[in-house]
GROMACS .gro file of N, CA and C in nm:
model
  507
    1MET      N    1  -2.872  -1.855  -3.524
    1MET     CA    2  -3.010  -1.888  -3.552
    1MET      C    3  -3.011  -1.994  -3.662
    2GLN      N    4  -3.093  -2.095  -3.642
    2GLN     CA    5  -3.104  -2.202  -3.741
    2GLN      C    6  -3.249  -2.220  -3.783
    3LEU      N    7  -3.266  -2.247  -3.910
    3LEU     CA    8  -3.395  -2.286  -3.965
    3LEU      C    9  -3.377  -2.425  -4.023
    4LYS      N   10  -3.463  -2.518  -3.984
    4LYS     CA   11  -3.455  -2.655  -4.035
    4LYS      C   12  -3.590  -2.693  -4.092
    5GLN      N   13  -3.586  -2.762  -4.204
    5GLN     CA   14  -3.708  -2.814  -4.266
    5GLN      C   15  -3.678  -2.956  -4.314
    6GLN      N   16  -3.773  -3.043  -4.293
    6GLN     CA   17  -3.767  -3.178  -4.348
    6GLN      C   18  -3.901  -3.203  -4.416
    7PHE      N   19  -3.894  -3.245  -4.542
    7PHE     CA   20  -4.018  -3.265  -4.617
    7PHE      C   21  -3.997  -3.374  -4.721
    8THR      N   22  -4.108  -3.424  -4.774
    8THR     CA   23  -4.105  -3.531  -4.873
    8THR      C   24  -4.149  -3.476  -5.007
    9VAL      N   25  -4.079  -3.518  -5.111
    9VAL     CA   26  -4.110  -3.478  -5.248
    9VAL      C   27  -4.143  -3.604  -5.328
   10ASN      N   28  -4.244  -3.596  -5.411
   10ASN     CA   29  -4.283  -3.708  -5.496
   10ASN      C   30  -4.200  -3.709  -5.625
   11ALA      N   31  -4.071  -3.717  -5.605
   11ALA     CA   32  -3.973  -3.729  -5.713
   11ALA      C   33  -3.852  -3.798  -5.653
   12SER      N   34  -3.770  -3.857  -5.737
   12SER     CA   35  -3.656  -3.934  -5.687
   12SER      C   36  -3.548  -3.843  -5.628
   13ALA      N   37  -3.467  -3.901  -5.540
   13ALA     CA   38  -3.352  -3.829  -5.486
   13ALA      C   39  -3.256  -3.791  -5.598
   14ASP      N   40  -3.246  -3.876  -5.701
   14ASP     CA   41  -3.161  -3.843  -5.816
   14ASP      C   42  -3.210  -3.717  -5.886
   15ARG      N   43  -3.342  -3.703  -5.899
   15ARG     CA   44  -3.399  -3.584  -5.963
   15ARG      C   45  -3.369  -3.458  -5.880
   16LEU      N   46  -3.388  -3.468  -5.749
   16LEU     CA   47  -3.359  -3.352  -5.662
   16LEU      C   48  -3.211  -3.319  -5.665
   17TRP      N   49  -3.125  -3.421  -5.667
   17TRP     CA   50  -2.981  -3.397  -5.672
   17TRP      C   51  -2.943  -3.332  -5.805
   18GLU      N   52  -3.006  -3.374  -5.911
   18GLU     CA   53  -2.981  -3.312  -6.042
   18GLU      C   54  -3.011  -3.162  -6.035
   19ILE      N   55  -3.123  -3.125  -5.975
   19ILE     CA   56  -3.164  -2.984  -5.966
   19ILE      C   57  -3.073  -2.904  -5.873
   20MET      N   58  -3.049  -2.956  -5.753
   20MET     CA   59  -2.980  -2.879  -5.650
   20MET      C   60  -2.829  -2.903  -5.645
   21GLY      N   61  -2.783  -3.016  -5.695
   21GLY     CA   62  -2.641  -3.046  -5.693
   21GLY      C   63  -2.577  -3.024  -5.828
   22GLN      N   64  -2.610  -3.110  -5.923
   22GLN     CA   65  -2.547  -3.104  -6.055
   22GLN      C   66  -2.577  -2.973  -6.128
   23ASP      N   67  -2.697  -2.921  -6.111
   23ASP     CA   68  -2.737  -2.798  -6.180
   23ASP      C   69  -2.740  -2.680  -6.082
   24PHE      N   70  -2.652  -2.682  -5.984
   24PHE     CA   71  -2.646  -2.583  -5.877
   24PHE      C   72  -2.649  -2.439  -5.930
   25ALA      N   73  -2.577  -2.413  -6.037
   25ALA     CA   74  -2.563  -2.277  -6.088
   25ALA      C   75  -2.692  -2.219  -6.144
   26HIS      N   76  -2.787  -2.303  -6.178
   26HIS     CA   77  -2.905  -2.255  -6.251
   26HIS      C   78  -3.032  -2.250  -6.166
   27VAL      N   79  -3.019  -2.207  -6.044
   27VAL     CA   80  -3.134  -2.195  -5.953
   27VAL      C   81  -3.239  -2.098  -6.009
   28SER      N   82  -3.197  -2.006  -6.094
   28SER     CA   83  -3.291  -1.908  -6.152
   28SER      C   84  -3.390  -1.973  -6.247
   29HIS      N   85  -3.366  -2.097  -6.287
   29HIS     CA   86  -3.461  -2.166  -6.375
   29HIS      C   87  -3.591  -2.198  -6.304
   30TRP      N   88  -3.588  -2.207  -6.170
   30TRP     CA   89  -3.709  -2.248  -6.099
   30TRP      C   90  -3.746  -2.164  -5.977
   31ALA      N   91  -3.654  -2.086  -5.922
   31ALA     CA   92  -3.682  -2.007  -5.800
   31ALA      C   93  -3.725  -1.866  -5.837
   32SER      N   94  -3.844  -1.827  -5.796
   32SER     CA   95  -3.900  -1.697  -5.837
   32SER      C   96  -3.824  -1.578  -5.778
   33SER      N   97  -3.759  -1.595  -5.665
   33SER     CA   98  -3.686  -1.484  -5.604
   33SER      C   99  -3.550  -1.459  -5.670
   34ILE      N  100  -3.509  -1.549  -5.758
   34ILE     CA  101  -3.380  -1.536  -5.827
   34ILE      C  102  -3.408  -1.497  -5.972
   35HIS      N  103  -3.370  -1.374  -6.008
   35HIS     CA  104  -3.395  -1.325  -6.144
   35HIS      C  105  -3.299  -1.387  -6.245
   36ALA      N  106  -3.175  -1.407  -6.203
   36ALA     CA  107  -3.073  -1.466  -6.290
   36ALA      C  108  -2.968  -1.534  -6.201
   37SER      N  109  -2.903  -1.636  -6.255
   37SER     CA  110  -2.795  -1.702  -6.181
   37SER      C  111  -2.694  -1.756  -6.281
   38GLN      N  112  -2.570  -1.759  -6.237
   38GLN     CA  113  -2.465  -1.814  -6.323
   38GLN      C  114  -2.355  -1.874  -6.238
   39ALA      N  115  -2.280  -1.965  -6.298
   39ALA     CA  116  -2.173  -2.036  -6.228
   39ALA      C  117  -2.058  -1.942  -6.195
   40ARG      N  118  -1.993  -1.971  -6.083
   40ARG     CA  119  -1.868  -1.905  -6.045
   40ARG      C  120  -1.759  -2.011  -6.052
   41GLN      N  121  -1.642  -1.968  -6.095
   41GLN     CA  122  -1.528  -2.059  -6.099
   41GLN      C  123  -1.414  -2.009  -6.011
   42THR      N  124  -1.441  -1.906  -5.930
   42THR     CA  125  -1.338  -1.855  -5.839
   42THR      C  126  -1.338  -1.940  -5.713
   43GLY      N  127  -1.221  -1.973  -5.667
   43GLY     CA  128  -1.211  -2.059  -5.549
   43GLY      C  129  -1.201  -2.205  -5.591
   44ILE      N  130  -1.212  -2.290  -5.494
   44ILE     CA  131  -1.196  -2.434  -5.515
   44ILE      C  132  -1.327  -2.493  -5.565
   45VAL      N  133  -1.318  -2.569  -5.674
   45VAL     CA  134  -1.434  -2.642  -5.725
   45VAL      C  135  -1.432  -2.779  -5.658
   46PRO      N  136  -1.531  -2.808  -5.574
   46PRO     CA  137  -1.533  -2.938  -5.506
   46PRO      C  138  -1.539  -3.054  -5.606
   47GLN      N  139  -1.478  -3.166  -5.569
   47GLN     CA  140  -1.479  -3.283  -5.656
   47GLN      C  141  -1.622  -3.321  -5.692
   48GLY      N  142  -1.648  -3.337  -5.821
   48GLY     CA  143  -1.779  -3.375  -5.872
   48GLY      C  144  -1.868  -3.257  -5.907
   49ALA      N  145  -1.840  -3.139  -5.852
   49ALA     CA  146  -1.922  -3.020  -5.879
   49ALA      C  147  -1.882  -2.959  -6.013
   50SER      N  148  -1.977  -2.891  -6.076
   50SER     CA  149  -1.949  -2.827  -6.205
   50SER      C  150  -1.895  -2.685  -6.187
   51CYS      N  151  -1.900  -2.632  -6.065
   51CYS     CA  152  -1.854  -2.495  -6.040
   51CYS      C  153  -1.817  -2.481  -5.892
   52SER      N  154  -1.757  -2.368  -5.859
   52SER     CA  155  -1.722  -2.343  -5.719
   52SER      C  156  -1.836  -2.276  -5.643
   53GLY      N  157  -1.933  -2.225  -5.718
   53GLY     CA  158  -2.046  -2.156  -5.658
   53GLY      C  159  -2.131  -2.092  -5.765
   54ARG      N  160  -2.207  -1.991  -5.725
   54ARG     CA  161  -2.293  -1.922  -5.821
   54ARG      C  162  -2.310  -1.777  -5.777
   55VAL      N  163  -2.351  -1.695  -5.873
   55VAL     CA  164  -2.389  -1.557  -5.848
   55VAL      C  165  -2.536  -1.547  -5.881
   56CYS      N  166  -2.615  -1.498  -5.785
   56CYS     CA  167  -2.760  -1.487  -5.803
   56CYS      C  168  -2.801  -1.341  -5.798
   57THR      N  169  -2.880  -1.300  -5.895
   57THR     CA  170  -2.936  -1.165  -5.896
   57THR      C  171  -3.077  -1.172  -5.839
   58THR      N  172  -3.100  -1.092  -5.734
   58THR     CA  173  -3.229  -1.090  -5.665
   58THR      C  174  -3.278  -0.946  -5.653
   59SER      N  175  -3.395  -0.927  -5.595
   59SER     CA  176  -3.446  -0.792  -5.571
   59SER      C  177  -3.361  -0.721  -5.466
   60MET      N  178  -3.283  -0.796  -5.388
   60MET     CA  179  -3.191  -0.738  -5.289
   60MET      C  180  -3.049  -0.729  -5.343
   61GLY      N  181  -3.035  -0.728  -5.474
   61GLY     CA  182  -2.903  -0.719  -5.534
   61GLY      C  183  -2.842  -0.855  -5.561
   62GLU      N  184  -2.711  -0.853  -5.574
   62GLU     CA  185  -2.637  -0.973  -5.611
   62GLU      C  186  -2.591  -1.049  -5.487
   63PHE      N  187  -2.603  -1.181  -5.493
   63PHE     CA  188  -2.552  -1.269  -5.388
   63PHE      C  189  -2.449  -1.362  -5.450
   64LYS      N  190  -2.336  -1.376  -5.382
   64LYS     CA  191  -2.233  -1.470  -5.424
   64LYS      C  192  -2.239  -1.588  -5.329
   65GLU      N  193  -2.258  -1.706  -5.386
   65GLU     CA  194  -2.269  -1.827  -5.306
   65GLU      C  195  -2.152  -1.919  -5.340
   66GLN      N  196  -2.084  -1.965  -5.237
   66GLN     CA  197  -1.967  -2.051  -5.251
   66GLN      C  198  -2.001  -2.190  -5.197
   67ILE      N  199  -1.976  -2.294  -5.276
   67ILE     CA  200  -2.001  -2.431  -5.229
   67ILE      C  201  -1.897  -2.466  -5.123
   68LEU      N  202  -1.945  -2.510  -5.008
   68LEU     CA  203  -1.858  -2.551  -4.898
   68LEU      C  204  -1.838  -2.702  -4.894
   69LYS      N  205  -1.945  -2.776  -4.923
   69LYS     CA  206  -1.941  -2.923  -4.927
   69LYS      C  207  -2.025  -2.970  -5.044
   70TYR      N  208  -1.976  -3.073  -5.111
   70TYR     CA  209  -2.047  -3.131  -5.225
   70TYR      C  210  -2.020  -3.279  -5.223
   71ASP      N  211  -2.121  -3.358  -5.191
   71ASP     CA  212  -2.104  -3.502  -5.178
   71ASP      C  213  -2.208  -3.571  -5.265
   72GLU      N  214  -2.163  -3.615  -5.381
   72GLU     CA  215  -2.255  -3.678  -5.476
   72GLU      C  216  -2.312  -3.809  -5.422
   73ARG      N  217  -2.230  -3.886  -5.352
   73ARG     CA  218  -2.274  -4.014  -5.298
   73ARG      C  219  -2.385  -3.995  -5.194
   74LYS      N  220  -2.366  -3.899  -5.105
   74LYS     CA  221  -2.467  -3.871  -5.001
   74LYS      C  222  -2.575  -3.774  -5.049
   75LYS      N  223  -2.559  -3.724  -5.171
   75LYS     CA  224  -2.653  -3.625  -5.227
   75LYS      C  225  -2.671  -3.509  -5.129
   76MET      N  226  -2.559  -3.443  -5.097
   76MET     CA  227  -2.559  -3.332  -5.003
   76MET      C  228  -2.476  -3.217  -5.059
   77VAL      N  229  -2.533  -3.097  -5.053
   77VAL     CA  230  -2.461  -2.978  -5.093
   77VAL      C  231  -2.479  -2.873  -4.984
   78ALA      N  232  -2.370  -2.803  -4.951
   78ALA     CA  233  -2.374  -2.694  -4.854
   78ALA      C  234  -2.300  -2.576  -4.914
   79TYR      N  235  -2.349  -2.457  -4.885
   79TYR     CA  236  -2.289  -2.336  -4.940
   79TYR      C  237  -2.315  -2.218  -4.848
   80ASP      N  238  -2.232  -2.114  -4.864
   80ASP     CA  239  -2.258  -1.991  -4.792
   80ASP      C  240  -2.299  -1.883  -4.892
   81ALA      N  241  -2.363  -1.780  -4.842
   81ALA     CA  242  -2.414  -1.672  -4.927
   81ALA      C  243  -2.370  -1.538  -4.869
   82LYS      N  244  -2.322  -1.452  -4.958
   82LYS     CA  245  -2.284  -1.317  -4.919
   82LYS      C  246  -2.344  -1.220  -5.020
   83GLY      N  247  -2.409  -1.116  -4.968
   83GLY     CA  248  -2.471  -1.017  -5.054
   83GLY      C  249  -2.427  -0.877  -5.018
   84ASP      N  250  -2.408  -0.794  -5.120
   84ASP     CA  251  -2.366  -0.656  -5.097
   84ASP      C  252  -2.468  -0.578  -5.014
   85LYS      N  253  -2.594  -0.613  -5.027
   85LYS     CA  254  -2.699  -0.539  -4.957
   85LYS      C  255  -2.751  -0.613  -4.834
   86MET      N  256  -2.677  -0.713  -4.789
   86MET     CA  257  -2.717  -0.782  -4.665
   86MET      C  258  -2.701  -0.683  -4.550
   87PRO      N  259  -2.791  -0.685  -4.453
   87PRO     CA  260  -2.776  -0.596  -4.337
   87PRO      C  261  -2.641  -0.620  -4.269
   88PHE      N  262  -2.582  -0.512  -4.218
   88PHE     CA  263  -2.448  -0.521  -4.159
   88PHE      C  264  -2.441  -0.617  -4.041
   89PHE      N  265  -2.554  -0.640  -3.974
   89PHE     CA  266  -2.554  -0.726  -3.856
   89PHE      C  267  -2.560  -0.875  -3.891
   90VAL      N  268  -2.576  -0.908  -4.020
   90VAL     CA  269  -2.573  -1.048  -4.064
   90VAL      C  270  -2.428  -1.083  -4.095
   91ARG      N  271  -2.370  -1.169  -4.014
   91ARG     CA  272  -2.230  -1.205  -4.032
   91ARG      C  273  -2.211  -1.313  -4.137
   92GLN      N  274  -2.303  -1.411  -4.138
   92GLN     CA  275  -2.286  -1.523  -4.230
   92GLN      C  276  -2.418  -1.596  -4.248
   93ILE      N  277  -2.438  -1.647  -4.370
   93ILE     CA  278  -2.552  -1.733  -4.399
   93ILE      C  279  -2.497  -1.860  -4.464
   94GLU      N  280  -2.530  -1.974  -4.406
   94GLU     CA  281  -2.493  -2.104  -4.464
   94GLU      C  282  -2.620  -2.185  -4.482
   95ASN      N  283  -2.622  -2.263  -4.589
   95ASN     CA  284  -2.738  -2.346  -4.617
   95ASN      C  285  -2.689  -2.484  -4.661
   96SER      N  286  -2.759  -2.588  -4.619
   96SER     CA  287  -2.725  -2.723  -4.666
   96SER      C  288  -2.853  -2.798  -4.701
   97TRP      N  289  -2.842  -2.882  -4.801
   97TRP     CA  290  -2.953  -2.965  -4.849
   97TRP      C  291  -2.903  -3.108  -4.861
   98THR      N  292  -2.984  -3.204  -4.813
   98THR     CA  293  -2.954  -3.346  -4.827
   98THR      C  294  -3.078  -3.415  -4.881
   99PHE      N  295  -3.058  -3.506  -4.977
   99PHE     CA  296  -3.168  -3.574  -5.045
   99PHE      C  297  -3.154  -3.725  -5.024
  100THR      N  298  -3.250  -3.784  -4.954
  100THR     CA  299  -3.246  -3.925  -4.918
  100THR      C  300  -3.356  -4.000  -4.992
  101PRO      N  301  -3.320  -4.105  -5.067
  101PRO     CA  302  -3.423  -4.182  -5.139
  101PRO      C  303  -3.524  -4.246  -5.044
  102LEU      N  304  -3.649  -4.247  -5.086
  102LEU     CA  305  -3.758  -4.316  -5.016
  102LEU      C  306  -3.824  -4.412  -5.113
  103PRO      N  307  -3.895  -4.513  -5.062
  103PRO     CA  308  -3.967  -4.605  -5.151
  103PRO      C  309  -4.069  -4.529  -5.237
  104GLY      N  310  -4.098  -4.586  -5.352
  104GLY     CA  311  -4.201  -4.529  -5.438
  104GLY      C  312  -4.156  -4.406  -5.514
  105ASN      N  313  -4.026  -4.398  -5.547
  105ASN     CA  314  -3.974  -4.287  -5.626
  105ASN      C  315  -3.997  -4.152  -5.557
  106ARG      N  316  -3.982  -4.153  -5.424
  106ARG     CA  317  -3.997  -4.030  -5.347
  106ARG      C  318  -3.864  -3.998  -5.279
  107CYS      N  319  -3.858  -3.880  -5.219
  107CYS     CA  320  -3.734  -3.833  -5.160
  107CYS      C  321  -3.762  -3.755  -5.033
  108GLN      N  322  -3.681  -3.779  -4.932
  108GLN     CA  323  -3.685  -3.695  -4.811
  108GLN      C  324  -3.580  -3.587  -4.829
  109VAL      N  325  -3.620  -3.464  -4.808
  109VAL     CA  326  -3.530  -3.350  -4.820
  109VAL      C  327  -3.509  -3.290  -4.681
  110ASP      N  328  -3.382  -3.272  -4.647
  110ASP     CA  329  -3.346  -3.204  -4.522
  110ASP      C  330  -3.273  -3.076  -4.558
  111MET      N  331  -3.328  -2.964  -4.513
  111MET     CA  332  -3.268  -2.833  -4.538
  111MET      C  333  -3.232  -2.772  -4.403
  112ARG      N  334  -3.112  -2.718  -4.395
  112ARG     CA  335  -3.068  -2.652  -4.272
  112ARG      C  336  -3.002  -2.521  -4.309
  113MET      N  337  -3.055  -2.412  -4.258
  113MET     CA  338  -2.998  -2.280  -4.281
  113MET      C  339  -2.948  -2.226  -4.147
  114LYS      N  340  -2.825  -2.178  -4.149
  114LYS     CA  341  -2.767  -2.118  -4.029
  114LYS      C  342  -2.737  -1.972  -4.060
  115ILE      N  343  -2.793  -1.884  -3.980
  115ILE     CA  344  -2.771  -1.741  -3.998
  115ILE      C  345  -2.701  -1.689  -3.872
  116SER      N  346  -2.582  -1.634  -3.890
  116SER     CA  347  -2.507  -1.578  -3.777
  116SER      C  348  -2.524  -1.427  -3.777
  117LEU      N  349  -2.575  -1.377  -3.665
  117LEU     CA  350  -2.594  -1.233  -3.648
  117LEU      C  351  -2.496  -1.181  -3.543
  118LEU      N  352  -2.462  -1.052  -3.551
  118LEU     CA  353  -2.384  -0.992  -3.445
  118LEU      C  354  -2.461  -1.012  -3.314
  119PRO      N  355  -2.392  -1.048  -3.205
  119PRO     CA  356  -2.460  -1.090  -3.082
  119PRO      C  357  -2.572  -0.997  -3.034
  120VAL      N  358  -2.548  -0.869  -3.025
  120VAL     CA  359  -2.650  -0.779  -2.972
  120VAL      C  360  -2.773  -0.774  -3.064
  121PHE      N  361  -2.751  -0.790  -3.194
  121PHE     CA  362  -2.862  -0.786  -3.289
  121PHE      C  363  -2.941  -0.916  -3.290
  122ASN      N  364  -2.879  -1.024  -3.247
  122ASN     CA  365  -2.950  -1.152  -3.241
  122ASN      C  366  -3.072  -1.142  -3.150
  123LEU      N  367  -3.055  -1.072  -3.040
  123LEU     CA  368  -3.164  -1.056  -2.944
  123LEU      C  369  -3.279  -0.974  -3.003
  124PHE      N  370  -3.245  -0.864  -3.070
  124PHE     CA  371  -3.348  -0.773  -3.120
  124PHE      C  372  -3.400  -0.808  -3.259
  125MET      N  373  -3.310  -0.851  -3.345
  125MET     CA  374  -3.347  -0.875  -3.485
  125MET      C  375  -3.373  -1.023  -3.514
  126GLY      N  376  -3.328  -1.111  -3.426
  126GLY     CA  377  -3.342  -1.255  -3.448
  126GLY      C  378  -3.484  -1.300  -3.478
  127PRO      N  379  -3.582  -1.263  -3.394
  127PRO     CA  380  -3.719  -1.307  -3.422
  127PRO      C  381  -3.773  -1.257  -3.557
  128MET      N  382  -3.743  -1.132  -3.591
  128MET     CA  383  -3.790  -1.078  -3.719
  128MET      C  384  -3.720  -1.149  -3.836
  129MET      N  385  -3.590  -1.171  -3.822
  129MET     CA  386  -3.514  -1.240  -3.927
  129MET      C  387  -3.565  -1.384  -3.943
  130ARG      N  388  -3.594  -1.449  -3.833
  130ARG     CA  389  -3.644  -1.587  -3.839
  130ARG      C  390  -3.777  -1.591  -3.914
  131MET      N  391  -3.865  -1.497  -3.886
  131MET     CA  392  -3.994  -1.493  -3.953
  131MET      C  393  -3.977  -1.463  -4.102
  132GLN      N  394  -3.894  -1.364  -4.134
  132GLN     CA  395  -3.873  -1.327  -4.274
  132GLN      C  396  -3.807  -1.440  -4.352
  133MET      N  397  -3.700  -1.496  -4.297
  133MET     CA  398  -3.629  -1.603  -4.367
  133MET      C  399  -3.712  -1.730  -4.374
  134GLY      N  400  -3.794  -1.753  -4.272
  134GLY     CA  401  -3.884  -1.868  -4.275
  134GLY      C  402  -3.980  -1.861  -4.392
  135GLY      N  403  -4.030  -1.741  -4.421
  135GLY     CA  404  -4.118  -1.723  -4.537
  135GLY      C  405  -4.045  -1.749  -4.668
  136VAL      N  406  -3.921  -1.701  -4.677
  136VAL     CA  407  -3.841  -1.723  -4.798
  136VAL      C  408  -3.814  -1.872  -4.816
  137VAL      N  409  -3.776  -1.939  -4.708
  137VAL     CA  410  -3.748  -2.083  -4.714
  137VAL      C  411  -3.871  -2.160  -4.758
  138ASN      N  412  -3.987  -2.128  -4.702
  138ASN     CA  413  -4.110  -2.198  -4.740
  138ASN      C  414  -4.142  -2.179  -4.888
  139GLN      N  415  -4.117  -2.060  -4.939
  139GLN     CA  416  -4.142  -2.034  -5.081
  139GLN      C  417  -4.046  -2.115  -5.168
  140VAL      N  418  -3.919  -2.118  -5.132
  140VAL     CA  419  -3.820  -2.195  -5.208
  140VAL      C  420  -3.857  -2.344  -5.206
  141ILE      N  421  -3.897  -2.395  -5.091
  141ILE     CA  422  -3.936  -2.536  -5.079
  141ILE      C  423  -4.055  -2.566  -5.170
  142GLU      N  424  -4.154  -2.479  -5.167
  142GLU     CA  425  -4.272  -2.498  -5.251
  142GLU      C  426  -4.235  -2.499  -5.400
  143GLU      N  427  -4.148  -2.407  -5.440
  143GLU     CA  428  -4.110  -2.397  -5.581
  143GLU      C  429  -4.018  -2.512  -5.623
  144LEU      N  430  -3.927  -2.554  -5.536
  144LEU     CA  431  -3.841  -2.669  -5.565
  144LEU      C  432  -3.925  -2.795  -5.580
  145THR      N  433  -4.018  -2.816  -5.488
  145THR     CA  434  -4.105  -2.933  -5.493
  145THR      C  435  -4.185  -2.936  -5.622
  146TYR      N  436  -4.243  -2.823  -5.657
  146TYR     CA  437  -4.324  -2.814  -5.779
  146TYR      C  438  -4.238  -2.847  -5.902
  147PHE      N  439  -4.119  -2.788  -5.908
  147PHE     CA  440  -4.029  -2.810  -6.022
  147PHE      C  441  -3.988  -2.957  -6.032
  148ALA      N  442  -3.953  -3.017  -5.919
  148ALA     CA  443  -3.910  -3.157  -5.919
  148ALA      C  444  -4.023  -3.251  -5.958
  149GLU      N  445  -4.143  -3.223  -5.910
  149GLU     CA  446  -4.256  -3.312  -5.934
  149GLU      C  447  -4.320  -3.292  -6.071
  150ASN      N  448  -4.314  -3.171  -6.126
  150ASN     CA  449  -4.384  -3.140  -6.250
  150ASN      C  450  -4.294  -3.115  -6.371
  151GLY      N  451  -4.164  -3.096  -6.346
  151GLY     CA  452  -4.072  -3.073  -6.456
  151GLY      C  453  -4.084  -2.935  -6.519
  152MET      N  454  -4.151  -2.845  -6.451
  152MET     CA  455  -4.165  -2.707  -6.501
  152MET      C  456  -4.167  -2.613  -6.381
  153PRO      N  457  -4.134  -2.485  -6.404
  153PRO     CA  458  -4.133  -2.390  -6.293
  153PRO      C  459  -4.272  -2.368  -6.234
  154HIS      N  460  -4.274  -2.335  -6.107
  154HIS     CA  461  -4.396  -2.299  -6.034
  154HIS      C  462  -4.461  -2.178  -6.104
  155PRO      N  463  -4.595  -2.169  -6.103
  155PRO     CA  464  -4.661  -2.053  -6.165
  155PRO      C  465  -4.609  -1.918  -6.113
  156ARG      N  466  -4.565  -1.912  -5.989
  156ARG     CA  467  -4.509  -1.787  -5.935
  156ARG      C  468  -4.382  -1.748  -6.011
  157LYS      N  469  -4.300  -1.847  -6.048
  157LYS     CA  470  -4.178  -1.819  -6.126
  157LYS      C  471  -4.216  -1.774  -6.266
  158VAL      N  472  -4.314  -1.838  -6.325
  158VAL     CA  473  -4.359  -1.799  -6.460
  158VAL      C  474  -4.407  -1.655  -6.457
  159ASP      N  475  -4.486  -1.618  -6.356
  159ASP     CA  476  -4.533  -1.480  -6.342
  159ASP      C  477  -4.416  -1.383  -6.325
  160ALA      N  478  -4.319  -1.421  -6.243
  160ALA     CA  479  -4.202  -1.335  -6.219
  160ALA      C  480  -4.122  -1.314  -6.347
  161GLN      N  481  -4.114  -1.416  -6.431
  161GLN     CA  482  -4.041  -1.403  -6.557
  161GLN      C  483  -4.115  -1.313  -6.655
  162GLN      N  484  -4.247  -1.311  -6.650
  162GLN     CA  485  -4.326  -1.233  -6.745
  162GLN      C  486  -4.335  -1.086  -6.706
  163LYS      N  487  -4.323  -1.052  -6.579
  163LYS     CA  488  -4.336  -0.913  -6.534
  163LYS      C  489  -4.237  -0.819  -6.601
  164PRO      N  490  -4.108  -0.851  -6.607
  164PRO     CA  491  -4.015  -0.759  -6.675
  164PRO      C  492  -4.052  -0.738  -6.822
  165GLN      N  493  -4.102  -0.843  -6.887
  165GLN     CA  494  -4.139  -0.831  -7.028
  165GLN      C  495  -4.259  -0.737  -7.043
  166LEU      N  496  -4.353  -0.742  -6.950
  166LEU     CA  497  -4.470  -0.656  -6.958
  166LEU      C  498  -4.433  -0.510  -6.937
  167LYS      N  499  -4.338  -0.482  -6.848
  167LYS     CA  500  -4.294  -0.344  -6.823
  167LYS      C  501  -4.231  -0.284  -6.947
  168GLY      N  502  -4.159  -0.366  -7.022
  168GLY     CA  503  -4.091  -0.317  -7.141
  168GLY      C  504  -4.182  -0.302  -7.261
  169ALA      N  505  -4.302  -0.356  -7.255
  169ALA     CA  506  -4.394  -0.354  -7.369
  169ALA      C  507  -4.461  -0.220  -7.386
   0.00000   0.00000   0.00000
């Protein structure tokens, strides 16, 4: 199953690459579904990358993401994600992002997510997974766009950061 999105951001490709490539480990700074993130140094660190991947803490537990491709010249990063609480029928999740400069300090973003399910589950769970992951992807795109264009996290991320503080008060 594949999910593809192509969209335009009113920020430079360099700015998007800074967020998604150079600062790969710190997705928790702007994505509301990621409570915390940190760099991983296990495995091969691709040339030009600051880390081999990242560990993300989410409401579904911890996800370990490994960079598969990192191309600074093409402004492209690809990685896979593995989570302890991923459903057993999800074999693999891969995601890639490419940032292409456009006139007027804008950028075309191409996102491609590939989710491999066990064959029998693809038939039954595929449509539900596509709908659920499509919602997650749309939220990430909205928050990435907001962060790139405004230089600050989306209000949803700000709210998510304040909720744990309110519970402890």
